[in-house]
GROMACS .gro file of C-alpha atoms in nm:
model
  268
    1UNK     CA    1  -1.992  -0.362  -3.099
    2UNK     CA    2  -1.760  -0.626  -3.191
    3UNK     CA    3  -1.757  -0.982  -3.070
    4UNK     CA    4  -1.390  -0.991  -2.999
    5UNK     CA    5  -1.395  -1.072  -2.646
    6UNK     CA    6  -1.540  -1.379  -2.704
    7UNK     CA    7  -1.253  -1.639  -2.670
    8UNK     CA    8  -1.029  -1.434  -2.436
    9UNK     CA    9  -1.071  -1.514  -2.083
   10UNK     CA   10  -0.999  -1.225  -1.834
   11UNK     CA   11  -0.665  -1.270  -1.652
   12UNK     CA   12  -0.713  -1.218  -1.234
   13UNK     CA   13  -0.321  -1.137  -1.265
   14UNK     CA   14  -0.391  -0.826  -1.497
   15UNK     CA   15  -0.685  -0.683  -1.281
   16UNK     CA   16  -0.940  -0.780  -1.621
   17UNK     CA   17  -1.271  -0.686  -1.592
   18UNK     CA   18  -1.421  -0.628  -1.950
   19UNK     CA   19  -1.650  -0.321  -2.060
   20UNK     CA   20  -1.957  -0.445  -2.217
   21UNK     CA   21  -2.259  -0.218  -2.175
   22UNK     CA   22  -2.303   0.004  -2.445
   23UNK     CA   23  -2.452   0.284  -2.296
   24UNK     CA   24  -2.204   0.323  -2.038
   25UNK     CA   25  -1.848   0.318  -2.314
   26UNK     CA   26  -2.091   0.542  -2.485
   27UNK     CA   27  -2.124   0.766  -2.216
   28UNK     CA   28  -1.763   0.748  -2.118
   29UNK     CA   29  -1.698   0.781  -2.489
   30UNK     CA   30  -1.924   1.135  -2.474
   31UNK     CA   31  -1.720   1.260  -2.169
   32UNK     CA   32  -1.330   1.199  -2.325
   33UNK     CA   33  -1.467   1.418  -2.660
   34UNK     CA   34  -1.211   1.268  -2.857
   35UNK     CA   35  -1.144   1.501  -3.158
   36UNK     CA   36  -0.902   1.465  -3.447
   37UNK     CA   37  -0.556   1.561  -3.378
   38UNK     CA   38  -0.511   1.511  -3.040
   39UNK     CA   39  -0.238   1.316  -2.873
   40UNK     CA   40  -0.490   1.054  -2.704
   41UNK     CA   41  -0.335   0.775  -2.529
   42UNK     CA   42  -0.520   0.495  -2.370
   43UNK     CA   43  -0.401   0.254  -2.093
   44UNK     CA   44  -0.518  -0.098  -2.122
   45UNK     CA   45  -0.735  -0.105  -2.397
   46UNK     CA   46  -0.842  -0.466  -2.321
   47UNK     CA   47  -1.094  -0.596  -2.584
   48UNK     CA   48  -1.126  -0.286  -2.748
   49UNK     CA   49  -1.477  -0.165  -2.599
   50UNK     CA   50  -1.320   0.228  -2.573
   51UNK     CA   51  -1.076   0.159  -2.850
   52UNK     CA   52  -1.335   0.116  -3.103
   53UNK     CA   53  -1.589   0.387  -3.033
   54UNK     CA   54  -1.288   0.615  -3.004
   55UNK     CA   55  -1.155   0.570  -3.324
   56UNK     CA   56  -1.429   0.585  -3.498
   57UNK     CA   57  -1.399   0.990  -3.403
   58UNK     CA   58  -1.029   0.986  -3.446
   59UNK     CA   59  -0.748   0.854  -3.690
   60UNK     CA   60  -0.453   0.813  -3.451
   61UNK     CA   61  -0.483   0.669  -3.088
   62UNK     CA   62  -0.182   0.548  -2.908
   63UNK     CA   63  -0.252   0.259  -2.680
   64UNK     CA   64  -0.065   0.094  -2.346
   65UNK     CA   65  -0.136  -0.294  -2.348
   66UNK     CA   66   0.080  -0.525  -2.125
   67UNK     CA   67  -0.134  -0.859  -2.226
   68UNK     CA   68   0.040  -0.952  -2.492
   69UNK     CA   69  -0.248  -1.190  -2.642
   70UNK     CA   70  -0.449  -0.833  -2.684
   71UNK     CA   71  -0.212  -0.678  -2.800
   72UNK     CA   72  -0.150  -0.878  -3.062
   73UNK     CA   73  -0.603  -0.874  -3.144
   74UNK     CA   74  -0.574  -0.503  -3.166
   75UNK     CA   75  -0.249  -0.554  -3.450
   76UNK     CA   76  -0.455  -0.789  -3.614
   77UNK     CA   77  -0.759  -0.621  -3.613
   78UNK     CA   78  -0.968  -0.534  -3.930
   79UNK     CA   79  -1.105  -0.152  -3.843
   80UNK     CA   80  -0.835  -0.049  -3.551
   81UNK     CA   81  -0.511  -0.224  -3.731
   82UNK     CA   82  -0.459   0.127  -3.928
   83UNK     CA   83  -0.538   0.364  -3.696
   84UNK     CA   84  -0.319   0.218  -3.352
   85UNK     CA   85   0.009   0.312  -3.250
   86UNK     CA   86   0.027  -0.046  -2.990
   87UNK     CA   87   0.282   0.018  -2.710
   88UNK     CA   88   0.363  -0.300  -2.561
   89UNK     CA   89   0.440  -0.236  -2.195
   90UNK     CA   90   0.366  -0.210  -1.836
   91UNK     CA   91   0.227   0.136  -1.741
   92UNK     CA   92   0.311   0.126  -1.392
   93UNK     CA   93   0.694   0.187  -1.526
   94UNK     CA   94   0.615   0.329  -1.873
   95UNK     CA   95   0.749   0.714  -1.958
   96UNK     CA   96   0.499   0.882  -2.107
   97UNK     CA   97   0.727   1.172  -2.202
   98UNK     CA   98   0.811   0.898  -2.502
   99UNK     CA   99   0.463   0.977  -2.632
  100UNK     CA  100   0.481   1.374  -2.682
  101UNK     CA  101   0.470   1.485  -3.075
  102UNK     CA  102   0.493   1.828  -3.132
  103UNK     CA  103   0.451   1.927  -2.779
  104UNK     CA  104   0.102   1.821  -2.757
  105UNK     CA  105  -0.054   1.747  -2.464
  106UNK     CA  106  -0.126   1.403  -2.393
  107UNK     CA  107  -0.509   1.279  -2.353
  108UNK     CA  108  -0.494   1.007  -2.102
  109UNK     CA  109  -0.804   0.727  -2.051
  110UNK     CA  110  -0.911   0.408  -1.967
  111UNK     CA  111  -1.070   0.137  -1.790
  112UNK     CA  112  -0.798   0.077  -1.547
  113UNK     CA  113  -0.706  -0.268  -1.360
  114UNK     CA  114  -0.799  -0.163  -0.986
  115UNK     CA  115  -0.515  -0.400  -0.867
  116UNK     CA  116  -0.280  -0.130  -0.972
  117UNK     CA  117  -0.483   0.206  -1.015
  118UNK     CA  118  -0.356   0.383  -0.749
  119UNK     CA  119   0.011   0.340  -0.769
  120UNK     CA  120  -0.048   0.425  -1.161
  121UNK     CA  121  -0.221   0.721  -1.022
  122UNK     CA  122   0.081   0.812  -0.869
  123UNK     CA  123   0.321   0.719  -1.175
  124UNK     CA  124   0.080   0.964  -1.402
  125UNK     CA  125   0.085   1.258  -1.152
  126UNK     CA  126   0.484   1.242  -1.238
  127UNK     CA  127   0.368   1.347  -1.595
  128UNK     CA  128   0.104   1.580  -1.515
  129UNK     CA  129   0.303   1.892  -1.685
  130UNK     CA  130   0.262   1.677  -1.986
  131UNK     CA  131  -0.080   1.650  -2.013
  132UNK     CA  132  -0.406   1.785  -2.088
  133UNK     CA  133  -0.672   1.573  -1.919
  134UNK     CA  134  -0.720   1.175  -1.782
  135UNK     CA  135  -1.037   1.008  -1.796
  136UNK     CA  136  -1.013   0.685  -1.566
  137UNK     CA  137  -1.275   0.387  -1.455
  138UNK     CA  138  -1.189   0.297  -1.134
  139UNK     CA  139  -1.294   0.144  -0.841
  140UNK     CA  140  -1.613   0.384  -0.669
  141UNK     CA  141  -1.409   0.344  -0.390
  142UNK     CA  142  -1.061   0.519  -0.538
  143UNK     CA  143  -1.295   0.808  -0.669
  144UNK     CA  144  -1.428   0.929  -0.367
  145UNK     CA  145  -1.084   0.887  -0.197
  146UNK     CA  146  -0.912   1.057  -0.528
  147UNK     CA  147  -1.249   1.406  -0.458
  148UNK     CA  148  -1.209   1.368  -0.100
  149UNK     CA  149  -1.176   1.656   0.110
  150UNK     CA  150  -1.021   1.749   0.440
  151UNK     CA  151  -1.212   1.590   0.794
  152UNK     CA  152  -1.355   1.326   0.541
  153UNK     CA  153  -1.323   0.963   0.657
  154UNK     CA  154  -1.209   0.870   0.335
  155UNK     CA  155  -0.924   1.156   0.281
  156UNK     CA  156  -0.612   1.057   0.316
  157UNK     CA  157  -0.257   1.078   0.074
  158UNK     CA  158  -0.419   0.980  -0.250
  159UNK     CA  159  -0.676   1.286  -0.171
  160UNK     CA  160  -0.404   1.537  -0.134
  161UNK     CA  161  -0.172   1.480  -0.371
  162UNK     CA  162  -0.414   1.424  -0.672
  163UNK     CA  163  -0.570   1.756  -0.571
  164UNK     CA  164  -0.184   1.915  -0.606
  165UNK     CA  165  -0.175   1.819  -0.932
  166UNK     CA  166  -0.506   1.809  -1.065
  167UNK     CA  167  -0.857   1.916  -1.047
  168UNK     CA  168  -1.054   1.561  -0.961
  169UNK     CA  169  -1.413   1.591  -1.124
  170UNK     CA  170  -1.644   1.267  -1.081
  171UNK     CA  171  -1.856   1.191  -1.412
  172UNK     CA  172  -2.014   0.894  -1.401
  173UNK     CA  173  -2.131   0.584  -1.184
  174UNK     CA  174  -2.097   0.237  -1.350
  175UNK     CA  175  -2.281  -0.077  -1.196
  176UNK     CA  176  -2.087  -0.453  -1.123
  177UNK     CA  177  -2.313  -0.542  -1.459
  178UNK     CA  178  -2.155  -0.322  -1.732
  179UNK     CA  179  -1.840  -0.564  -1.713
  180UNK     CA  180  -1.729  -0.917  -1.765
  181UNK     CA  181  -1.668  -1.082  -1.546
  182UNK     CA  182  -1.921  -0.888  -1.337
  183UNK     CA  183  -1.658  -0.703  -1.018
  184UNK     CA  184  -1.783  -0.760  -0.689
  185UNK     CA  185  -1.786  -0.334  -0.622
  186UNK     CA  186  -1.941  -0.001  -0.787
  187UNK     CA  187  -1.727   0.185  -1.056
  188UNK     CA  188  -1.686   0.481  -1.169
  189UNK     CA  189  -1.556   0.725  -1.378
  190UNK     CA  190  -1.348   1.017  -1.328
  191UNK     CA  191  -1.153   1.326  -1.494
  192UNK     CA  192  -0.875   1.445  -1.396
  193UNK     CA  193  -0.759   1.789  -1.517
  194UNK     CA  194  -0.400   1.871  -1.420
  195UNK     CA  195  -0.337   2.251  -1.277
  196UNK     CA  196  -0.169   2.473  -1.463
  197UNK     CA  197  -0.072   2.682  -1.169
  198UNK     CA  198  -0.047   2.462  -0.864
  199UNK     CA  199  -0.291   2.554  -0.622
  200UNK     CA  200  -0.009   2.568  -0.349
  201UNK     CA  201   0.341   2.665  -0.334
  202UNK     CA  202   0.572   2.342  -0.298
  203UNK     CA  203   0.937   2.360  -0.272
  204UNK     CA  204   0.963   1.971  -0.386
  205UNK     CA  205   0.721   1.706  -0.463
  206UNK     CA  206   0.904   1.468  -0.304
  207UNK     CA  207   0.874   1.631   0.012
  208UNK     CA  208   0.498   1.687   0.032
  209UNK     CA  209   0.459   1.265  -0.056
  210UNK     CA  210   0.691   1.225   0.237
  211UNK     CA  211   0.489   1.404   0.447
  212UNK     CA  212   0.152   1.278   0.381
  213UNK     CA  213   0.312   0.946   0.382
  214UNK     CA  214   0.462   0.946   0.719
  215UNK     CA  215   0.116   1.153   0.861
  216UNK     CA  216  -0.155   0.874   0.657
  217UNK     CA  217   0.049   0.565   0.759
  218UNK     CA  218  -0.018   0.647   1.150
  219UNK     CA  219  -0.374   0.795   1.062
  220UNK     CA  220  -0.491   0.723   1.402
  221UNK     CA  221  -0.178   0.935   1.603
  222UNK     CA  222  -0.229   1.317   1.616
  223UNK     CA  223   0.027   1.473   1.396
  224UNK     CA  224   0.248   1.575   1.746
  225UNK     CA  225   0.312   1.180   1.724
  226UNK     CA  226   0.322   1.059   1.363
  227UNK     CA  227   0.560   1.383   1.237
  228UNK     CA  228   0.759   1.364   1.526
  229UNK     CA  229   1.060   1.268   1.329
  230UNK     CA  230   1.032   1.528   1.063
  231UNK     CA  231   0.899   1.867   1.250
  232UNK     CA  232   0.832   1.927   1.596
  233UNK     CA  233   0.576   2.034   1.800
  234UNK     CA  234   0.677   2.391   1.837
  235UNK     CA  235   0.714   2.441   1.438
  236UNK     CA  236   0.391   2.295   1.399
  237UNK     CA  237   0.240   2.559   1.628
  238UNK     CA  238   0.451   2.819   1.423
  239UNK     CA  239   0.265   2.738   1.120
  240UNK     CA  240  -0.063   2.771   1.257
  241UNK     CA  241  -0.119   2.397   1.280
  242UNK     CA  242  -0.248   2.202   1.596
  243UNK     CA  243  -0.037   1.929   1.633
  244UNK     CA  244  -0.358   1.766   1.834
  245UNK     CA  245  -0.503   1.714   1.464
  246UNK     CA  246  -0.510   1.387   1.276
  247UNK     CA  247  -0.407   1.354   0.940
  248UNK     CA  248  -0.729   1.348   0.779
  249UNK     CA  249  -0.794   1.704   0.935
  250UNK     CA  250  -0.518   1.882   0.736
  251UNK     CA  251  -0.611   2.077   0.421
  252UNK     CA  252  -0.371   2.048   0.110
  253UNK     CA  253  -0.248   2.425   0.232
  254UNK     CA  254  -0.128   2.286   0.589
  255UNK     CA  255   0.056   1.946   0.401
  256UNK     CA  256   0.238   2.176   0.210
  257UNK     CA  257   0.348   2.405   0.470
  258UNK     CA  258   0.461   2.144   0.636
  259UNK     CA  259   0.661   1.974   0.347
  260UNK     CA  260   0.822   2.326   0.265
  261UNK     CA  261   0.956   2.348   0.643
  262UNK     CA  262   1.101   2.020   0.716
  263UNK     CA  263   1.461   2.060   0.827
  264UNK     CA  264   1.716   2.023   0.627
  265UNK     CA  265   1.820   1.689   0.788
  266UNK     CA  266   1.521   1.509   0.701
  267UNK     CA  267   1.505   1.597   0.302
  268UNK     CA  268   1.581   1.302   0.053
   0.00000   0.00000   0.00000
């Protein structure tokens, strides 16, 4: 492994929390399967612990660095120089459409900055017709929320629309001690496969986000109170939905036939 981090102190501002265990990049390594030819793309490659392993399987990786101090290591760097296509910019407002060669599917990873994970989450779902697969570290916490089902405590607008767009499959657990500096919560690692058919009819996006939105921000009102503005009570019963439910008690199938019979009045 090389010694490059040595020298660079993590930034609080950019969320950095170094990889450093070897067995752990090498099983996150294992679970990407990199393989020549592929259109992989990684966000934040940091001091390189991914980077490295990665292209040692691959020629061509396309990395997402806003630091500019690292990205300027990885230009200058003996074994990666070569082999990286460096994209210097913030991911949160990047278009990864600007990455598609030959209309291959983009291979998405890396250790992600939890300060901004899930509204990246978000940002990547927008491209989800673009790509193959996304491998993420993230906070334990954003996992279980990202796998979390309906009546679960944890479910909530993350859950359902990261299971529209993709099939959420938890790999691996990663302890406080395979980074640097050392976070104060469990990690862990996560792939996320978009659908090729969505597994529910939605008229517009937009309007299922709304939705789920207006029903997650008043978690605590039955849906009678918190969708008042959007649907009433009546229409609710129409759809076979009991407006005496919470938020967290509607399935992705109930969100959606909500979103696809909100009056005209209330679309954006």
């Amino acid at each position: 492994m090389s010694k490059q981090h040595l020298g660079h102190t993590a930034r609080k501002r950019f969320g950095q929390n170094f990889l450093h265990d070897p067995y752990i990049i090498d099983q996150i390594v294992s679970a990407i399967a990199p393989k020549q030819g592929q259109n992989l793309v990684e966000i934040g490659p940091g001091l390189a612990a991914l980077t490295e392993p990665v292209c040692e399987l691959v020629d061509q990786l396309t990395v997402v660095e806003l630091d500019r101090d690292l990205a300027e290591r990885l230009r200058t760097h003996p074994f990666l120089n070569k082999k990286l296509k460096i994209v210097e910019a913030d991911a949160l407002k990047f278009d990864f459409t600007e990455l598609m060669e030959n209309d291959k599917p983009l291979r998405v990873f890396g250790n992600l900055p939890y300060n901004i994970s899930t509204p990246l989450m978000f940002h990547l779902f927008s491209f989800a017709g673009k790509v193959q697969d996304m491998h993420f570290m993230l906070q334990k916490e954003v996992v279980n929320r990202l796998a979390a089902k309906a009546g679960e405590a944890n479910y909530g607008r993350l859950s359902v629309m990261a299971q529209y767009h993709c099939q959420v499959l938890p790999v691996l657990q990663v302890p406080p001690g395979a980074f640097k500096p050392a976070p104060k919560v469990d990690s862990a690692v996560v792939r996320l496969i978009p659908h090729q058919v969505k597994p529910v009819l939605v008229n517009d996006e937009k309007e299922l986000n709304q939705v789920c939105a207006m029903a997650f921000n008043q978690r605590r009102k039955t849906i009678r109170n918190s969708l008042k503005k959007a649907i009433s009570e009546n229409q609710m019963i129409d759809l076979g939905i009991n407006p005496e439910l919470r938020a967290e008690n509607l399935s992705l199938v109930d969100y959606a036939n909500l979103a696809n019979h909100l009056p005209k009045s209330d679309r954006v």
